[in-house]
mmCIF file of C-alpha atoms in Angstrom:
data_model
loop_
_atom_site.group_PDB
_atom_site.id
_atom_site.type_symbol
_atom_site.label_atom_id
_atom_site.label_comp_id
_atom_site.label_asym_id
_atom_site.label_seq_id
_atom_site.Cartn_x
_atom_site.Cartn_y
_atom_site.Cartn_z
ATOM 1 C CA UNK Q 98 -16.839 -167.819 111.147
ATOM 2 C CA UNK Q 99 -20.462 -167.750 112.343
ATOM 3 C CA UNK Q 100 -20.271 -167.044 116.200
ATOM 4 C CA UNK Q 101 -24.341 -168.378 116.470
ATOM 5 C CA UNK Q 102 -22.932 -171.932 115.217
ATOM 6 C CA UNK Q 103 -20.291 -172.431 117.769
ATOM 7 C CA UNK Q 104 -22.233 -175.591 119.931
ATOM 8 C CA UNK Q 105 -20.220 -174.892 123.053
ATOM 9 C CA UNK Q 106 -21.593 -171.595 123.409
ATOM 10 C CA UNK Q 107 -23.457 -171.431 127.081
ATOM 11 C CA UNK Q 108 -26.597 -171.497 128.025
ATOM 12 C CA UNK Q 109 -26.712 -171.671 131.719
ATOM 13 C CA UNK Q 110 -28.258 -169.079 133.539
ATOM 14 C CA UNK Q 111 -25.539 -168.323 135.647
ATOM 15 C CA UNK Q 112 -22.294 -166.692 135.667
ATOM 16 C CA UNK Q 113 -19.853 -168.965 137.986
ATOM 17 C CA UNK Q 114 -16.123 -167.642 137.931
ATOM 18 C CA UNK Q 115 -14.750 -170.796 135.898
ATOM 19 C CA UNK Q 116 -17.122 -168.725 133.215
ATOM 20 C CA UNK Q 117 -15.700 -165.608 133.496
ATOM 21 C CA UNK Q 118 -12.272 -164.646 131.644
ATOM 22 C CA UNK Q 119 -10.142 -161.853 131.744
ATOM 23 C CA UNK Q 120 -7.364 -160.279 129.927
ATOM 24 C CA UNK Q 121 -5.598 -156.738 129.809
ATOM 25 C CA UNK Q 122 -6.912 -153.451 128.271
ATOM 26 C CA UNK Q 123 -5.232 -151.457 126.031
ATOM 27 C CA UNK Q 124 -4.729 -148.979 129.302
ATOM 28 C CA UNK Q 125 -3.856 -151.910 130.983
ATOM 29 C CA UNK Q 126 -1.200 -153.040 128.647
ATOM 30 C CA UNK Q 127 0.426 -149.209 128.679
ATOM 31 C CA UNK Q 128 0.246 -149.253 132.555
ATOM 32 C CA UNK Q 129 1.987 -152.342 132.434
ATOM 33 C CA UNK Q 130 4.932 -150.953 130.186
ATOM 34 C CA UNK Q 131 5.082 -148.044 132.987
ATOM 35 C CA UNK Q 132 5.593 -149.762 135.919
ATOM 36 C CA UNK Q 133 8.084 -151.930 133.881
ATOM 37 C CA UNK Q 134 10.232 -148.246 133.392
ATOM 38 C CA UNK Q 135 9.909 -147.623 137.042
ATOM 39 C CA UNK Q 136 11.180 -150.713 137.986
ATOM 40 C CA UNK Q 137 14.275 -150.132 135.798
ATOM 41 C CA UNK Q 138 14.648 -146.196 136.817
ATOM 42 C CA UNK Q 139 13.758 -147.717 140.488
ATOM 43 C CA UNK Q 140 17.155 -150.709 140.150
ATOM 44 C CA UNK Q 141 19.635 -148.246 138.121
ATOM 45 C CA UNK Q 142 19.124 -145.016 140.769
ATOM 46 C CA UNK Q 143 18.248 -147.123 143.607
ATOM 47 C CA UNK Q 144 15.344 -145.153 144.869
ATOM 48 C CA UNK Q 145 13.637 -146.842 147.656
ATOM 49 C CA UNK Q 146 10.756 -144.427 147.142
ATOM 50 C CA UNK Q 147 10.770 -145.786 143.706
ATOM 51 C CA UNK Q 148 10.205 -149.208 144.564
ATOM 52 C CA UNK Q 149 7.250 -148.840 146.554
ATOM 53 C CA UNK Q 150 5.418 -146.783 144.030
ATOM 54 C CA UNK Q 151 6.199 -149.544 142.137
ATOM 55 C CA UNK Q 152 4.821 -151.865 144.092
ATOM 56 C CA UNK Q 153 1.455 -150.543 144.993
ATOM 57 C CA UNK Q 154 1.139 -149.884 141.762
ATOM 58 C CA UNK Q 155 1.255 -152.797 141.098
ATOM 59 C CA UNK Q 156 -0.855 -153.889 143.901
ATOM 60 C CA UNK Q 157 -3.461 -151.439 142.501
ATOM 61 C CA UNK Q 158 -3.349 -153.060 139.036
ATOM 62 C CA UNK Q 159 -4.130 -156.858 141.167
ATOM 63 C CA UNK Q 160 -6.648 -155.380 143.339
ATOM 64 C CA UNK Q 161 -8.212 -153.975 139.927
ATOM 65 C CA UNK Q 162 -8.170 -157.673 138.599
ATOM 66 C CA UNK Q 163 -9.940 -159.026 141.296
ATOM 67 C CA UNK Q 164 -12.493 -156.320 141.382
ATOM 68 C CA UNK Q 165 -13.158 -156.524 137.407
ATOM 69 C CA UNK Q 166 -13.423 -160.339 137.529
ATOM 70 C CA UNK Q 167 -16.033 -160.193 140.784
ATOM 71 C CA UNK Q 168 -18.231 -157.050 139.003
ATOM 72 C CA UNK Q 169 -19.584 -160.135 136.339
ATOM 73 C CA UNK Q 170 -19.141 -163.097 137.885
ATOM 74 C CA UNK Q 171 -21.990 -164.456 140.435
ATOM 75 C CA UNK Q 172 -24.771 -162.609 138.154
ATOM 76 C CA UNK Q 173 -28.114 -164.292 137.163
ATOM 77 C CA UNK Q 174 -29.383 -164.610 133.398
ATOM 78 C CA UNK Q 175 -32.220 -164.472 131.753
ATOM 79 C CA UNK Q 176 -33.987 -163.706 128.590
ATOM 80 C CA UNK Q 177 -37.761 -163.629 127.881
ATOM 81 C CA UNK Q 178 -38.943 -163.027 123.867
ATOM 82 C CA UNK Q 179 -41.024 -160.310 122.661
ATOM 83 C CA UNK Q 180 -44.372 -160.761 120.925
ATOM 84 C CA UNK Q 181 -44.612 -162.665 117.223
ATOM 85 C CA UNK Q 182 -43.021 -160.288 114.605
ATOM 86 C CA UNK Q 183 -43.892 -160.070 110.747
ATOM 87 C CA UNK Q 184 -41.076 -161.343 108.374
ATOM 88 C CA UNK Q 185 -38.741 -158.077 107.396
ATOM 89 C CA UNK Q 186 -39.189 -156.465 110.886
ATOM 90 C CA UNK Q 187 -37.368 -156.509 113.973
ATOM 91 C CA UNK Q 188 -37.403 -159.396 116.739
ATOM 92 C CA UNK Q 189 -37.057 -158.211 120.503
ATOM 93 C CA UNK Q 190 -36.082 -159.831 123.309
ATOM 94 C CA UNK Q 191 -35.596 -158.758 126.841
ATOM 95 C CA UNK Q 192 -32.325 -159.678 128.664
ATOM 96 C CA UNK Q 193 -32.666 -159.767 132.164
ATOM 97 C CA UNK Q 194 -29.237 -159.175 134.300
ATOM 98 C CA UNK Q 195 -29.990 -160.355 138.117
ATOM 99 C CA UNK Q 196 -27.824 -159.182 140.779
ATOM 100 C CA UNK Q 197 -28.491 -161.217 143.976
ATOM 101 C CA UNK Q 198 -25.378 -160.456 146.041
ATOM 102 C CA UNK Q 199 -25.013 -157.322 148.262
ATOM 103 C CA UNK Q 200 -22.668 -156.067 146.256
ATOM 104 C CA UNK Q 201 -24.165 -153.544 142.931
ATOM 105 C CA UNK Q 202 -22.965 -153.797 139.495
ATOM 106 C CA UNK Q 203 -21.209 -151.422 137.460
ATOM 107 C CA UNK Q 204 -20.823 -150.728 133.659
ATOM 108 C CA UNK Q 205 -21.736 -153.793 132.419
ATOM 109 C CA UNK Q 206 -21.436 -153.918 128.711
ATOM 110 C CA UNK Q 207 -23.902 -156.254 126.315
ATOM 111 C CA UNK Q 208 -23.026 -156.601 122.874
ATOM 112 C CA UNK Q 209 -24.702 -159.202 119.916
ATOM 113 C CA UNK Q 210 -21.811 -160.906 118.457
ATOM 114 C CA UNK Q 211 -21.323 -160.380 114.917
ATOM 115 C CA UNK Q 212 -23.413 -157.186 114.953
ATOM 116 C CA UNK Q 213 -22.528 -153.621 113.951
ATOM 117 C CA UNK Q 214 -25.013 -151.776 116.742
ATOM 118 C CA UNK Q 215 -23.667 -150.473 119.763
ATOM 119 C CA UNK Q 216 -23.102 -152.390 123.057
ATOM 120 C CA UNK Q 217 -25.494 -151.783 125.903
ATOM 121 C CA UNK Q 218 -24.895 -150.643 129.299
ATOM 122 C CA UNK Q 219 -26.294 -151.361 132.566
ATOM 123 C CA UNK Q 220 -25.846 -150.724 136.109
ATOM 124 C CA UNK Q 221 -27.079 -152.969 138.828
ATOM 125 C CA UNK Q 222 -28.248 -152.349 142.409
ATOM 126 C CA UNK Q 223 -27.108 -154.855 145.368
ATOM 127 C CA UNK Q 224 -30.356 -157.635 145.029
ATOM 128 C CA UNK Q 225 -31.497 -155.594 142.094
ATOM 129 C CA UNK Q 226 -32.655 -156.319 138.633
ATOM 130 C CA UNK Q 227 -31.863 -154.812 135.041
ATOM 131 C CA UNK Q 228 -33.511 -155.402 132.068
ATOM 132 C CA UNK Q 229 -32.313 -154.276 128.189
ATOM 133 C CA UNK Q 230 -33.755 -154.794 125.106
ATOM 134 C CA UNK Q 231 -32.255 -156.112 122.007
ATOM 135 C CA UNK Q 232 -33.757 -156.067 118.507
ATOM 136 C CA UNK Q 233 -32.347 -157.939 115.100
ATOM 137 C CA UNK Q 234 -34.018 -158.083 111.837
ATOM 138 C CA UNK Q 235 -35.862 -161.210 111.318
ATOM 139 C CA UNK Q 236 -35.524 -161.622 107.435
ATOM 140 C CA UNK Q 237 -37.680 -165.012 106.914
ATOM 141 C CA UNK Q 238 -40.618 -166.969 108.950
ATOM 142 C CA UNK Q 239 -40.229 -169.185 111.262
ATOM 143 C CA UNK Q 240 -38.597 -169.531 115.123
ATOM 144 C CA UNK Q 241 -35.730 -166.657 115.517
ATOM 145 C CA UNK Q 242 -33.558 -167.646 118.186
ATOM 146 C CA UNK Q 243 -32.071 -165.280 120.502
ATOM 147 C CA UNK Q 244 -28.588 -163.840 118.847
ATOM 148 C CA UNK Q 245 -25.554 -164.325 121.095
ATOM 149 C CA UNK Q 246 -24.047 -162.000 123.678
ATOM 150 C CA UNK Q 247 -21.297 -160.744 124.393
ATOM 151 C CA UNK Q 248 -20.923 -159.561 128.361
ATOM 152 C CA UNK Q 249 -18.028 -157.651 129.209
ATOM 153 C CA UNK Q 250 -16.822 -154.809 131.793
ATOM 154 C CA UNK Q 251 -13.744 -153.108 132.972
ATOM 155 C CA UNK Q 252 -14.778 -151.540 136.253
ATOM 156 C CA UNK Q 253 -13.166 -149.718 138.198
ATOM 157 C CA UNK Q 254 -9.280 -148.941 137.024
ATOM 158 C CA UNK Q 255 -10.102 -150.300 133.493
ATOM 159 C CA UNK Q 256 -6.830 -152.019 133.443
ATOM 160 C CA UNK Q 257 -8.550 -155.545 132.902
ATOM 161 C CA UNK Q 258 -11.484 -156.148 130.236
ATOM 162 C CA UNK Q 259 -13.721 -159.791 131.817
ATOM 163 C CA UNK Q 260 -16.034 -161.150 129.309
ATOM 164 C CA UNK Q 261 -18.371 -164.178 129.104
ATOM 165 C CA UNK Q 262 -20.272 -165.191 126.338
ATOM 166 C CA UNK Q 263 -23.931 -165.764 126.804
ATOM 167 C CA UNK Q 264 -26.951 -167.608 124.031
ATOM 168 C CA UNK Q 265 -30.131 -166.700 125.815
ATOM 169 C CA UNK Q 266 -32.658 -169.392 125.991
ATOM 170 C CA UNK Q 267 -35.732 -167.617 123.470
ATOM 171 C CA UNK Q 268 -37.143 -167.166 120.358
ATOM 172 C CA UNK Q 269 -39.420 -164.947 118.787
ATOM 173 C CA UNK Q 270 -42.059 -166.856 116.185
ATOM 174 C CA UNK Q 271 -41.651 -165.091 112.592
ATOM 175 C CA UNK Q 272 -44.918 -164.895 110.774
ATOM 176 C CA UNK Q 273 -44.838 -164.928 107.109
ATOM 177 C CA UNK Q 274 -44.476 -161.431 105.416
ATOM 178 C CA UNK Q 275 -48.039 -160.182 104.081
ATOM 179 C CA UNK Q 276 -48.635 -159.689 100.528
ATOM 180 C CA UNK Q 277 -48.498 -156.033 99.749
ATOM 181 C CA UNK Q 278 -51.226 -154.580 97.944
ATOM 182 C CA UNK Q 279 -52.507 -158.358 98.185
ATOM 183 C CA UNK Q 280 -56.194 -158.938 96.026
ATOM 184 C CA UNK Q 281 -59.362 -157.796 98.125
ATOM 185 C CA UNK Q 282 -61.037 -161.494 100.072
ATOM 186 C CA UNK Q 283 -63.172 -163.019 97.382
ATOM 187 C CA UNK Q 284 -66.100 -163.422 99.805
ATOM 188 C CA UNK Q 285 -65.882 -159.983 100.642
ATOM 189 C CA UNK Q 286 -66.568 -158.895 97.117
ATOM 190 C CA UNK Q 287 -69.182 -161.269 96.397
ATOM 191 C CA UNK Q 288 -71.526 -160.839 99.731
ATOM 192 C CA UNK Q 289 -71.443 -156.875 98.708
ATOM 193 C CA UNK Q 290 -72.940 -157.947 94.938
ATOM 194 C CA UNK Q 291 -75.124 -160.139 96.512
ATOM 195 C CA UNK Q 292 -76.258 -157.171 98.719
ATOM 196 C CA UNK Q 293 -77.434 -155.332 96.161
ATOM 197 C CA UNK Q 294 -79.087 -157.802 94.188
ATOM 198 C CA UNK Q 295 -80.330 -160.388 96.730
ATOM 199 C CA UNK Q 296 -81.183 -163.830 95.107
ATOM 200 C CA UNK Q 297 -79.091 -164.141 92.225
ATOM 201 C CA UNK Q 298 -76.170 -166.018 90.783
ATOM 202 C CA UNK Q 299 -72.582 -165.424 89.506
ATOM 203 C CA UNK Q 300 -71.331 -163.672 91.757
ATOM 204 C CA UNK Q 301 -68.428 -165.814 95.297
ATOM 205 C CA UNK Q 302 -71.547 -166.413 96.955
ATOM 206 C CA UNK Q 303 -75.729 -166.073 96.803
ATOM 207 C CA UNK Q 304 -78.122 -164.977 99.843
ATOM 208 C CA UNK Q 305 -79.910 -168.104 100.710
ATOM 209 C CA UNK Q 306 -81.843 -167.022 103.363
ATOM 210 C CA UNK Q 307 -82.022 -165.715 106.933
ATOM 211 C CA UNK Q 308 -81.215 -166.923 110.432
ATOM 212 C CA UNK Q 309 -80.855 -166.255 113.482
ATOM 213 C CA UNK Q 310 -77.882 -164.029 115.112
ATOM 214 C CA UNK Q 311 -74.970 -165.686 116.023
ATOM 215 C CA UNK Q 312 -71.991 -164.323 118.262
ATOM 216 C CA UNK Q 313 -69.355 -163.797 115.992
ATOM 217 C CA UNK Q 314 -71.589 -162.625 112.931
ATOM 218 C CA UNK Q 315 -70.260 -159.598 111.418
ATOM 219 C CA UNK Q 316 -72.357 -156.045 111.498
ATOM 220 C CA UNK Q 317 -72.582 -155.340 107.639
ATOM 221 C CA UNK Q 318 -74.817 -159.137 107.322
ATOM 222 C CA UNK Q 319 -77.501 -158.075 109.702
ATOM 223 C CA UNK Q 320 -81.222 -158.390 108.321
ATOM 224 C CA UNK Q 321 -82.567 -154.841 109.553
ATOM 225 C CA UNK Q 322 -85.943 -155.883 107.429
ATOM 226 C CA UNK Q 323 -86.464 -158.818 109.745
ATOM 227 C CA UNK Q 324 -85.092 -157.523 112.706
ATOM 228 C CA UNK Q 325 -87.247 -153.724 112.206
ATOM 229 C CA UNK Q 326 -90.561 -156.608 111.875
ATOM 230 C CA UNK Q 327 -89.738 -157.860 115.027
ATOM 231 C CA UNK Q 328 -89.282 -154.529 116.686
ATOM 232 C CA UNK Q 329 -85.751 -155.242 117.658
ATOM 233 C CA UNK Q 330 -86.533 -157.933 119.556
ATOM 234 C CA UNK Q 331 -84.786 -160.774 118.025
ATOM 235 C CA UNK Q 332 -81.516 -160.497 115.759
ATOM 236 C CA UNK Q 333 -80.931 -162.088 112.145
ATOM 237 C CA UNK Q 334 -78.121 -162.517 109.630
ATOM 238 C CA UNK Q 335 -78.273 -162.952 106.013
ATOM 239 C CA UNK Q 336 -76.960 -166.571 105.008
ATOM 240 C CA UNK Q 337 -74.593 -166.998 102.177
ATOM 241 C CA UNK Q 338 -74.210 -169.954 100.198
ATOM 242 C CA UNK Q 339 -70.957 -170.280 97.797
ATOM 243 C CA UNK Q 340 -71.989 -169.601 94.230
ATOM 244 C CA UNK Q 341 -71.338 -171.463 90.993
ATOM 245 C CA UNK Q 342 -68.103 -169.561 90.199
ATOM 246 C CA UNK Q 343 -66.250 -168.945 93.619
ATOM 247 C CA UNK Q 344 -62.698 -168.174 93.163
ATOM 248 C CA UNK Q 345 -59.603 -169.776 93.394
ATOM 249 C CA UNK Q 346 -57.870 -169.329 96.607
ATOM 250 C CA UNK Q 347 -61.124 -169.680 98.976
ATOM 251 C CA UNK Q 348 -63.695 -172.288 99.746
ATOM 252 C CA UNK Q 349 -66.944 -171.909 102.120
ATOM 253 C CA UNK Q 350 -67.606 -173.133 105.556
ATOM 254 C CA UNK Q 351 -70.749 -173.394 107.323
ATOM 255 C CA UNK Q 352 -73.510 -169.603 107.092
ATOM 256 C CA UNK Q 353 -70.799 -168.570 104.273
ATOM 257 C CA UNK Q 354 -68.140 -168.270 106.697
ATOM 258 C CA UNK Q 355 -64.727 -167.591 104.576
ATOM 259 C CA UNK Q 356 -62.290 -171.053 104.090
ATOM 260 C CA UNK Q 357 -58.765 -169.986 102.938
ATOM 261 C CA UNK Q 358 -57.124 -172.807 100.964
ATOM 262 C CA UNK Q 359 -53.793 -173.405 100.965
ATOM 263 C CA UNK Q 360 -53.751 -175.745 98.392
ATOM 264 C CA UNK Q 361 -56.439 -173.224 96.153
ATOM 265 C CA UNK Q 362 -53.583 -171.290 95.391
ATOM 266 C CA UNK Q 363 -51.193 -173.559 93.364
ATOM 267 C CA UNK Q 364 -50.473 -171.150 90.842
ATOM 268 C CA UNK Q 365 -48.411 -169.110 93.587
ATOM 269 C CA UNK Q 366 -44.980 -169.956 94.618
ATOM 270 C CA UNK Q 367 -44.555 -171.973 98.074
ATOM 271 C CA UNK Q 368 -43.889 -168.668 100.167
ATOM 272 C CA UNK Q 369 -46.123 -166.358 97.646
ATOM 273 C CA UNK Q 370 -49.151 -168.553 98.910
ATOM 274 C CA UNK Q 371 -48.430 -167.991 102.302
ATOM 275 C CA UNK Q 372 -47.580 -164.852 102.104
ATOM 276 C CA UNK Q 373 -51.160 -164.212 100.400
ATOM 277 C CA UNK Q 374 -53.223 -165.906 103.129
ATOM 278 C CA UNK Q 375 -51.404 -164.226 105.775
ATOM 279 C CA UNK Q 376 -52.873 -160.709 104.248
ATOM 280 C CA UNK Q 377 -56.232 -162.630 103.658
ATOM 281 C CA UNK Q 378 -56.498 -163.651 107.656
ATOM 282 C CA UNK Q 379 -55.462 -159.872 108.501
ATOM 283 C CA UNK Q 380 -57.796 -158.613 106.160
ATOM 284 C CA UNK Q 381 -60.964 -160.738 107.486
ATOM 285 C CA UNK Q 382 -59.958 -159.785 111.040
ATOM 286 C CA UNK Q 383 -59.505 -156.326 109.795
ATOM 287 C CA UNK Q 384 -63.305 -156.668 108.055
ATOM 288 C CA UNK Q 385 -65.241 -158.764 110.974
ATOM 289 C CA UNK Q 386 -65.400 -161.790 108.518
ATOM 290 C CA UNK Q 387 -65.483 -165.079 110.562
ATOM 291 C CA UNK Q 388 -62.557 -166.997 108.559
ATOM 292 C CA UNK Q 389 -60.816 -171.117 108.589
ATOM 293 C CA UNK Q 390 -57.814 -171.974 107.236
ATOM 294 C CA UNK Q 391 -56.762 -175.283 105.711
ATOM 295 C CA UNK Q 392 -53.172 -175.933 105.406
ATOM 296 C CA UNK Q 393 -52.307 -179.256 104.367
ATOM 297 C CA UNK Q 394 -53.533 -182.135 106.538
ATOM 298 C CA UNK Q 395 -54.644 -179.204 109.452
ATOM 299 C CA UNK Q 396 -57.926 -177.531 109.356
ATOM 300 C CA UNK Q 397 -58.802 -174.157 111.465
ATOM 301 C CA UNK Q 398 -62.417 -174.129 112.056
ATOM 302 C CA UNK Q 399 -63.786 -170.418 110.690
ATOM 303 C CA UNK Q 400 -63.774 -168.229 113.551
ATOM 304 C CA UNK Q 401 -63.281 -164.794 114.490
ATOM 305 C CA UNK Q 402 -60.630 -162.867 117.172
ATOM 306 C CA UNK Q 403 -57.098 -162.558 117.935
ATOM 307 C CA UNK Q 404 -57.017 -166.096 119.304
ATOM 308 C CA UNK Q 405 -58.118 -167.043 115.673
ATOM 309 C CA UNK Q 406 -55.810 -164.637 113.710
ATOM 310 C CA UNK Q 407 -52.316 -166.124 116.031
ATOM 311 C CA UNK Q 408 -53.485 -169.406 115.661
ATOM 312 C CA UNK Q 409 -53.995 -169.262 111.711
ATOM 313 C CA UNK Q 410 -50.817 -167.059 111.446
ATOM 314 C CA UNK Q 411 -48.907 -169.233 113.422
ATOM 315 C CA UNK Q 412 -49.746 -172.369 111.149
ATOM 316 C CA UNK Q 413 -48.443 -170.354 108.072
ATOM 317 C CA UNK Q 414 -45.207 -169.589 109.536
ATOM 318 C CA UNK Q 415 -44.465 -173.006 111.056
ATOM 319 C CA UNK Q 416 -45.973 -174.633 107.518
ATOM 320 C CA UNK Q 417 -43.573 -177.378 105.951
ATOM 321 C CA UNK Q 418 -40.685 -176.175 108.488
ATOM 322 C CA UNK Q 419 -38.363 -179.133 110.443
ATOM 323 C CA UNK Q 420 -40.311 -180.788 112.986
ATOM 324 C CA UNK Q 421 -37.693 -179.760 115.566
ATOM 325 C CA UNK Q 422 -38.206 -175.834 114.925
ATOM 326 C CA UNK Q 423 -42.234 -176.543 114.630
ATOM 327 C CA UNK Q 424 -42.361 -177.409 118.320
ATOM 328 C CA UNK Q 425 -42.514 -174.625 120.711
#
């Protein structure tokens, strides 16, 4: 039985007392069978004194109830998600517990249902605020909702356990795993031949010429000849042009900025191809290399920065998903 299935599961971001349920401990249970044998010693010797340690006992054990049930009801929820994780690793969120009564919080366990790591503690002040992290492996792309969560506590007798069960309102986005030891960017290779023999063929891509700097043109395609003639006063960049025999897996954009296809790479299994041009957009980060993507029916205009790099990793990891996990 797959607790993270169960539909009826709340999500509201507040603990009324209709939400909160309690039952006995195992402490609870055992003080339970002892005031049952003082009752009995209390009837058969007829020991007044025995009755009334019975009884506030007993009262003790109610009071306890009340006190258990009140230390997690009335508290505020909420959960924010951690940053975009790679496929393999671990997905964080951040629980928030919110404590807006006068009253602080004690002991208050959190535990991911159907998980094997320890529960969580927390203590909160009177119109305080705690906040605990959870992480859980995130084995394939795509949205990772929030796991469910167990809240619990048995302060301050521990004769009663109250528990609620909480799904937090997040998800982390789970990029496609990068290809290890993926093949060096094709452009990359070819605009260091064409370095070192300017003006010829054969090789991703050919020096056509020079222009003038751009923002976003990488260091290693400056023209130091033109720019030393001009006494550093104006900038250029080499200009690559895609040559006869440029690989599969990448086409050319506009000044020989770098165009990973999607479709280039059809001799690659579904998640091997993204998993490729995931590495490929680190790597051109990684290198300076302005860089597109086209994915289908969408097209990423080659560009460089971390704006750039999310965007083109987060249309790999939502690629050919449902439309209702694609939107955000």
């Amino acid at each position: 039985m797959r607790w993270g299935n169960i539909s009826w599961f709340p999500t509201r971001p507040w603990l009324g007392a209709q939400r909160v349920h309690i039952r006995p401990s195992r402490a609870g249970l055992a003080f339970a069978a002892l005031l049952l044998a003082l009752w009995i010693a209390a009837v058969n010797y007829r020991l007044g004194l025995g009755y009334a340690l019975t009884y506030f006992a007993a009262a003790c054990a109610i009071a306890d109830m009340l006190f258990t049930s009140r230390n997690l009801a009335g508290l505020s929820l909420a959960a924010t998600p951690g940053e975009p994780v790679f496929a393999g690793s671990h997905a964080f969120f951040t629980l928030h517990l919110i404590n807006r009564s006068t009253r602080p919080r004690h002991a208050i366990r959190l535990a991911i249902i159907g998980s094997p790591l320890a529960p969580s503690l927390a203590d909160i002040a009177a119109h305080g605020e705690t906040a605990v992290s959870i992480g859980m492996p995130a084995p394939q792309r795509g949205w990772f909702d929030a796991p469910s969560i167990l809240l619990s506590g048995s302060f301050p007798l521990g004769l009663f356990v109250a528990w609620c069960h909480w799904r937090p309102d997040a998800r982390v986005l789970v990029y496609p795993q990068p290809e290890q030891n993926a093949p060096p960017l094709p452009l990359l290779a070819g605009t260091v031949r064409q370095a070192r023999q300017p003006g010829t063929r054969g090789g991703v891509v050919e020096l056509a010429g020079v222009r003038a700097y751009q923002a976003g043109d990488p260091l290693q395609r400056l023209a130091w000849r033109q720019i030393a003639r001009h006494d550093g006063e104006h900038l250029f960049s080499k200009h690559f042009q895609p040559g006869a025999d440029a690989p599969t897996g990448v086409a050319h954009g506009t000044h020989g900025n770098l165009m990973l296809d999607h479709a280039a790479l059809h001799a690659l299994a579904p998640e091997a191809r993204l998993s490729r041009l995931a590495a490929w957009v680190l790597q051109a980060e990684r290198m300076g290399l302005p860089y597109g993507l086209r994915l289908g029916a969408l097209t990423l205009a080659p560009a460089l920065g971390a704006n750039q790099r999310d965007a083109c990793l987060r249309a790999l990891a939502l690629h050919g998903l449902p439309q209702r996990q694609e939107t955000p």
